[in-house]
Coordinates of C-alpha atoms in Angstrom, one line a residue:
M111 CA 109.4 86.9 75.9
A112 CA 108.2 88.3 72.5
S113 CA 108.4 85.0 70.8
E114 CA 105.9 83.6 73.3
H115 CA 103.4 86.2 72.3
Y116 CA 101.5 87.0 69.1
H117 CA 102.2 90.6 70.0
F118 CA 104.1 92.1 72.8
T119 CA 105.0 95.8 73.5
A120 CA 106.4 97.5 76.7
G121 CA 107.6 100.8 78.1
F122 CA 110.3 101.0 80.8
N123 CA 110.9 103.8 83.5
L124 CA 114.5 105.0 83.2
A125 CA 114.3 107.0 86.4
P126 CA 112.3 104.9 88.9
D127 CA 113.3 107.0 92.0
E128 CA 110.0 108.1 93.6
P129 CA 109.9 106.7 97.1
D130 CA 106.2 106.8 97.6
L131 CA 105.0 105.4 94.2
T132 CA 106.8 104.8 91.0
V133 CA 105.9 102.9 87.9
L134 CA 108.6 100.6 86.8
F135 CA 107.2 99.5 83.4
S136 CA 104.1 98.8 81.5
G137 CA 102.9 96.7 78.6
E138 CA 100.5 94.9 76.5
G139 CA 100.5 91.4 75.0
K140 CA 98.7 88.5 73.7
P141 CA 100.5 85.3 74.7
V142 CA 100.2 82.0 72.8
P143 CA 97.9 79.4 74.1
G144 CA 99.1 77.8 77.3
H145 CA 101.7 80.4 78.0
K146 CA 102.6 80.3 81.7
M147 CA 104.5 82.5 84.0
G148 CA 105.7 81.1 87.4
P149 CA 105.5 79.7 89.9
S150 CA 107.7 82.5 91.1
V151 CA 107.8 85.7 93.3
H152 CA 108.5 89.4 92.4
D153 CA 109.9 92.1 94.6
Y154 CA 107.4 94.6 93.1
Y155 CA 103.6 94.9 92.5
L156 CA 102.4 93.8 89.1
I157 CA 98.9 94.5 87.8
H158 CA 97.2 92.7 85.0
T159 CA 93.8 93.6 83.3
V160 CA 92.5 91.1 80.8
M161 CA 91.1 92.8 77.7
D162 CA 89.7 89.6 76.1
G163 CA 90.2 85.8 76.2
K164 CA 90.8 84.0 79.4
G165 CA 93.3 82.3 81.7
V166 CA 94.1 81.2 85.1
F167 CA 95.7 83.1 87.8
Q168 CA 97.1 81.3 90.9
S169 CA 98.0 83.2 94.1
G170 CA 99.4 81.0 96.8
S171 CA 96.8 78.2 97.1
N172 CA 94.0 80.0 95.4
S173 CA 93.2 79.6 91.7
H174 CA 91.1 82.1 89.8
V175 CA 89.8 81.8 86.3
C176 CA 90.0 85.3 84.8
G177 CA 88.2 86.6 81.7
T178 CA 87.5 90.0 79.9
G179 CA 87.5 92.8 82.4
D180 CA 89.1 90.9 85.3
T181 CA 92.2 92.4 86.9
F182 CA 94.6 90.6 89.2
V183 CA 97.3 92.0 91.4
I184 CA 100.5 90.2 92.3
F185 CA 102.0 91.3 95.6
P186 CA 105.8 91.5 96.4
G187 CA 107.0 88.3 97.8
A188 CA 103.8 86.4 97.1
L189 CA 104.1 83.1 95.2
F190 CA 102.1 83.3 92.0
S191 CA 101.7 81.8 88.5
Y192 CA 99.4 82.6 85.6
Q193 CA 98.7 80.7 82.5
A194 CA 96.7 81.6 79.1
D195 CA 93.8 79.4 78.1
M196 CA 94.6 76.9 75.6
E197 CA 91.4 77.6 73.5
Q198 CA 91.0 81.4 74.0
P199 CA 94.4 82.8 75.3
W200 CA 93.9 86.2 76.9
T201 CA 95.1 89.5 75.7
Y202 CA 96.2 91.6 78.8
V203 CA 97.7 94.9 79.7
W204 CA 100.0 95.2 82.8
V205 CA 101.9 97.6 84.9
A206 CA 104.5 97.1 87.6
L207 CA 105.0 99.6 90.4
Q208 CA 106.7 99.8 93.8
G209 CA 106.9 102.3 96.7
E210 CA 106.1 102.9 100.3
A211 CA 102.6 104.1 99.6
V212 CA 101.4 101.4 97.2
Q213 CA 100.1 98.9 99.7
Q214 CA 97.9 101.4 101.6
L215 CA 96.7 102.8 98.3
F216 CA 95.5 99.4 97.2
K217 CA 94.0 98.6 100.7
E218 CA 92.0 101.9 100.4
V219 CA 90.4 100.6 97.1
G220 CA 89.8 97.1 98.5
I221 CA 92.8 95.3 96.9
T222 CA 94.8 93.2 99.3
P223 CA 96.8 90.0 99.2
D224 CA 93.7 88.0 100.3
K225 CA 91.5 89.9 97.7
P226 CA 93.7 90.4 94.6
L227 CA 91.0 90.4 92.0
I228 CA 88.5 93.0 90.7
H229 CA 86.3 93.2 87.7
L230 CA 86.3 96.3 85.4
D231 CA 83.6 97.1 82.8
N232 CA 84.6 100.3 81.0
L233 CA 87.6 98.6 79.2
I234 CA 88.1 101.3 76.6
E235 CA 88.7 103.8 79.3
I236 CA 90.9 101.4 81.2
H237 CA 93.0 100.4 78.1
N238 CA 93.5 104.1 77.4
L239 CA 94.9 104.7 80.9
Y240 CA 97.3 101.7 80.5
E241 CA 98.4 103.2 77.1
H242 CA 99.0 106.6 78.7
I243 CA 101.2 104.9 81.2
R244 CA 103.2 103.0 78.7
F245 CA 103.5 106.0 76.3
S246 CA 104.8 108.1 79.2
F247 CA 108.1 106.4 78.7
Q248 CA 108.3 107.0 74.9
Q249 CA 107.9 110.8 74.6
S250 CA 111.0 112.7 75.7
A251 CA 114.6 112.9 76.7
Y252 CA 113.6 113.7 80.3
P253 CA 113.1 110.3 82.1
R254 CA 112.3 112.0 85.4
L255 CA 109.4 113.9 83.9
E256 CA 108.2 110.7 82.2
S257 CA 108.2 108.9 85.6
L258 CA 106.1 111.7 87.2
E259 CA 103.7 111.5 84.3
A260 CA 103.4 107.7 84.5
S261 CA 102.7 107.9 88.2
G262 CA 99.8 110.4 87.7
W263 CA 98.2 108.0 85.1
L264 CA 98.7 105.2 87.4
R265 CA 96.8 107.0 90.2
L266 CA 94.0 107.6 87.9
L267 CA 93.9 103.8 87.0
V268 CA 93.8 102.9 90.7
H269 CA 91.0 105.3 91.2
K270 CA 89.1 103.4 88.5
F271 CA 89.8 100.2 90.5
G272 CA 88.2 101.8 93.6
L273 CA 85.2 102.8 91.8
A274 CA 84.8 99.3 90.3
N275 CA 85.4 97.6 93.7
I276 CA 83.4 100.1 95.9
G277 CA 80.8 97.4 96.8
S278 CA 83.4 95.2 98.5
L279 CA 85.2 98.0 100.4
T280 CA 85.3 97.6 104.3
P281 CA 82.7 99.7 106.1
K282 CA 85.4 102.0 107.5
S283 CA 86.9 102.7 104.0
A284 CA 83.5 103.0 102.3
Q285 CA 81.6 104.9 105.0
L286 CA 81.0 108.6 104.3
P287 CA 80.8 111.1 107.0
D288 CA 77.3 112.4 107.9
V289 CA 76.2 115.6 106.4
I290 CA 77.0 117.8 109.4
D291 CA 80.5 116.2 109.8
R292 CA 81.1 116.7 106.1
Q293 CA 80.1 120.4 106.4
I294 CA 82.3 120.9 109.4
N295 CA 85.4 119.1 107.8
Q296 CA 85.0 121.2 104.7
A297 CA 84.9 124.4 106.6
I298 CA 87.9 123.5 108.7
R299 CA 89.8 122.4 105.5
W300 CA 88.8 125.7 103.9
I301 CA 90.1 127.8 106.9
S302 CA 93.2 125.7 107.4
L303 CA 94.3 126.3 103.7
Q304 CA 92.9 129.9 103.1
F305 CA 93.7 131.6 106.3
H306 CA 96.1 134.0 104.6
Q307 CA 93.4 135.3 102.4
Q308 CA 90.7 137.9 103.3
I309 CA 88.2 135.3 104.4
S310 CA 84.5 136.1 104.7
I311 CA 82.6 133.5 106.8
D312 CA 79.5 134.4 104.8
H313 CA 81.4 133.8 101.5
M314 CA 82.8 130.6 102.8
A315 CA 79.5 129.3 103.9
S316 CA 77.9 130.3 100.5
S317 CA 80.7 128.8 98.6
L318 CA 80.3 125.5 100.4
G319 CA 76.5 125.6 99.8
Y320 CA 75.6 126.2 103.4
H321 CA 73.7 128.8 105.3
R322 CA 76.0 130.8 107.6
A323 CA 73.8 130.6 110.7
H324 CA 73.4 126.8 110.4
L325 CA 77.1 126.2 109.6
S326 CA 78.2 128.5 112.5
K327 CA 75.9 126.6 115.0
A328 CA 77.1 123.2 113.8
F329 CA 80.8 124.3 113.7
K330 CA 80.6 125.6 117.4
Q331 CA 78.8 122.4 118.7
K332 CA 81.6 120.2 117.2
I333 CA 84.7 122.4 117.5
G334 CA 83.8 124.5 120.5
M335 CA 84.3 127.8 118.8
S336 CA 82.7 129.7 115.9
P337 CA 84.3 129.8 112.4
K338 CA 85.5 133.2 113.0
Q339 CA 87.1 132.3 116.4
Y340 CA 88.6 129.3 114.7
L341 CA 90.0 131.4 111.9
L342 CA 91.7 133.8 114.4
K343 CA 93.1 130.8 116.2
V344 CA 94.7 129.3 113.1
R345 CA 96.1 132.7 112.1
M346 CA 97.5 133.3 115.6
D347 CA 99.1 129.9 115.7
K348 CA 100.7 130.4 112.4
A349 CA 101.9 133.9 113.4
K350 CA 103.6 132.4 116.4
E351 CA 105.3 129.9 114.2
L352 CA 106.5 132.6 111.7
L353 CA 107.7 134.9 114.4
G354 CA 110.3 132.3 115.2
G355 CA 111.8 133.0 111.9
T356 CA 113.3 136.1 110.1
L357 CA 110.2 137.6 108.5
T358 CA 109.4 141.2 109.6
I359 CA 106.3 141.9 111.6
D360 CA 104.7 143.4 108.5
Q361 CA 105.5 140.2 106.5
V362 CA 104.1 138.0 109.2
S363 CA 101.0 140.1 109.4
S364 CA 100.5 139.8 105.7
S365 CA 101.3 136.1 105.7
V366 CA 98.5 135.3 108.0
G367 CA 95.7 137.5 106.4
F368 CA 96.1 140.9 107.9
N369 CA 96.5 143.9 105.6
D370 CA 97.2 146.2 108.6
A371 CA 100.1 145.3 110.7
L372 CA 98.9 147.5 113.6
Y373 CA 95.6 145.7 113.7
F374 CA 97.5 142.4 113.6
S375 CA 99.6 143.4 116.5
K376 CA 96.5 144.4 118.5
Q377 CA 94.9 141.0 117.8
F378 CA 98.1 139.2 118.5
R379 CA 98.5 141.0 122.0
K380 CA 94.8 140.0 122.8
W381 CA 95.5 136.4 121.9
S382 CA 98.9 135.9 123.5
G383 CA 99.4 138.7 126.0
M384 CA 102.3 139.9 124.2
S385 CA 103.0 142.1 121.1
P386 CA 104.6 140.3 118.1
S387 CA 107.9 141.9 119.0
E388 CA 107.8 140.9 122.6
Y389 CA 106.8 137.4 121.7
R390 CA 109.8 137.2 119.2
N391 CA 112.1 138.5 121.9
H392 CA 110.7 135.9 124.3
L393 CA 111.4 133.1 121.9
R394 CA 114.9 134.4 121.1
S395 CA 115.8 134.8 124.9
G396 CA 114.5 131.2 125.7
T397 CA 112.6 132.5 128.9

């Protein structure tokens, strides 16, 4: 392989065991004029970004002339070939990956088997990301940690693909929620993740940049309850879940955002018609 390139370097993952997304290897090279790969198929995804020069990428029956800034993606099982130009052979960087989440990740940034090409402009930044991926495999005696680092850099690279390709995304993936929906979704997310804290609805609205009255009105119109009522529902639903385990009542109370276990018990009885102890006994008895 190296003899067919003016220069060639690569790094390989020694612990490629992440099921969702794992980088297999990454490299950089400048092949000799006319150098060709394929026709063949791979059982992994392979991304190439052209740093300079040009060549031809063939995917199925489609042929694409690729130059500086062009990126092409080879999908598993797809017949492909690519060949360096005879006059201006390309220099490219590449990364191979596999995993259950990869196809959906590519789809979300507009890369599909039918649309395997995008164009990138900020090549210095892109080249740095490829280098970070490759160098991940040359730093330590801990391959598992190297694999995790490479996956992180790969996600940043795909993020850049999405920014470059945003104009060609499908309406569903590109459409942003309207302002009201975004406000409500942010508030729901906040409550769902912070319910165990001493949440102030005023503070939440202010932190999100909204007026409390406006947010509360929109929230109730969409959800059917106020933010305060929704917070109580989230806490009580979580309390019911925790009461099925081994935590004490005090520990359950603290875990769902109540500093006072007696006040928690009072609120729980109002919500469920039973005290926390009665609810726990009900669960254990199966009645």
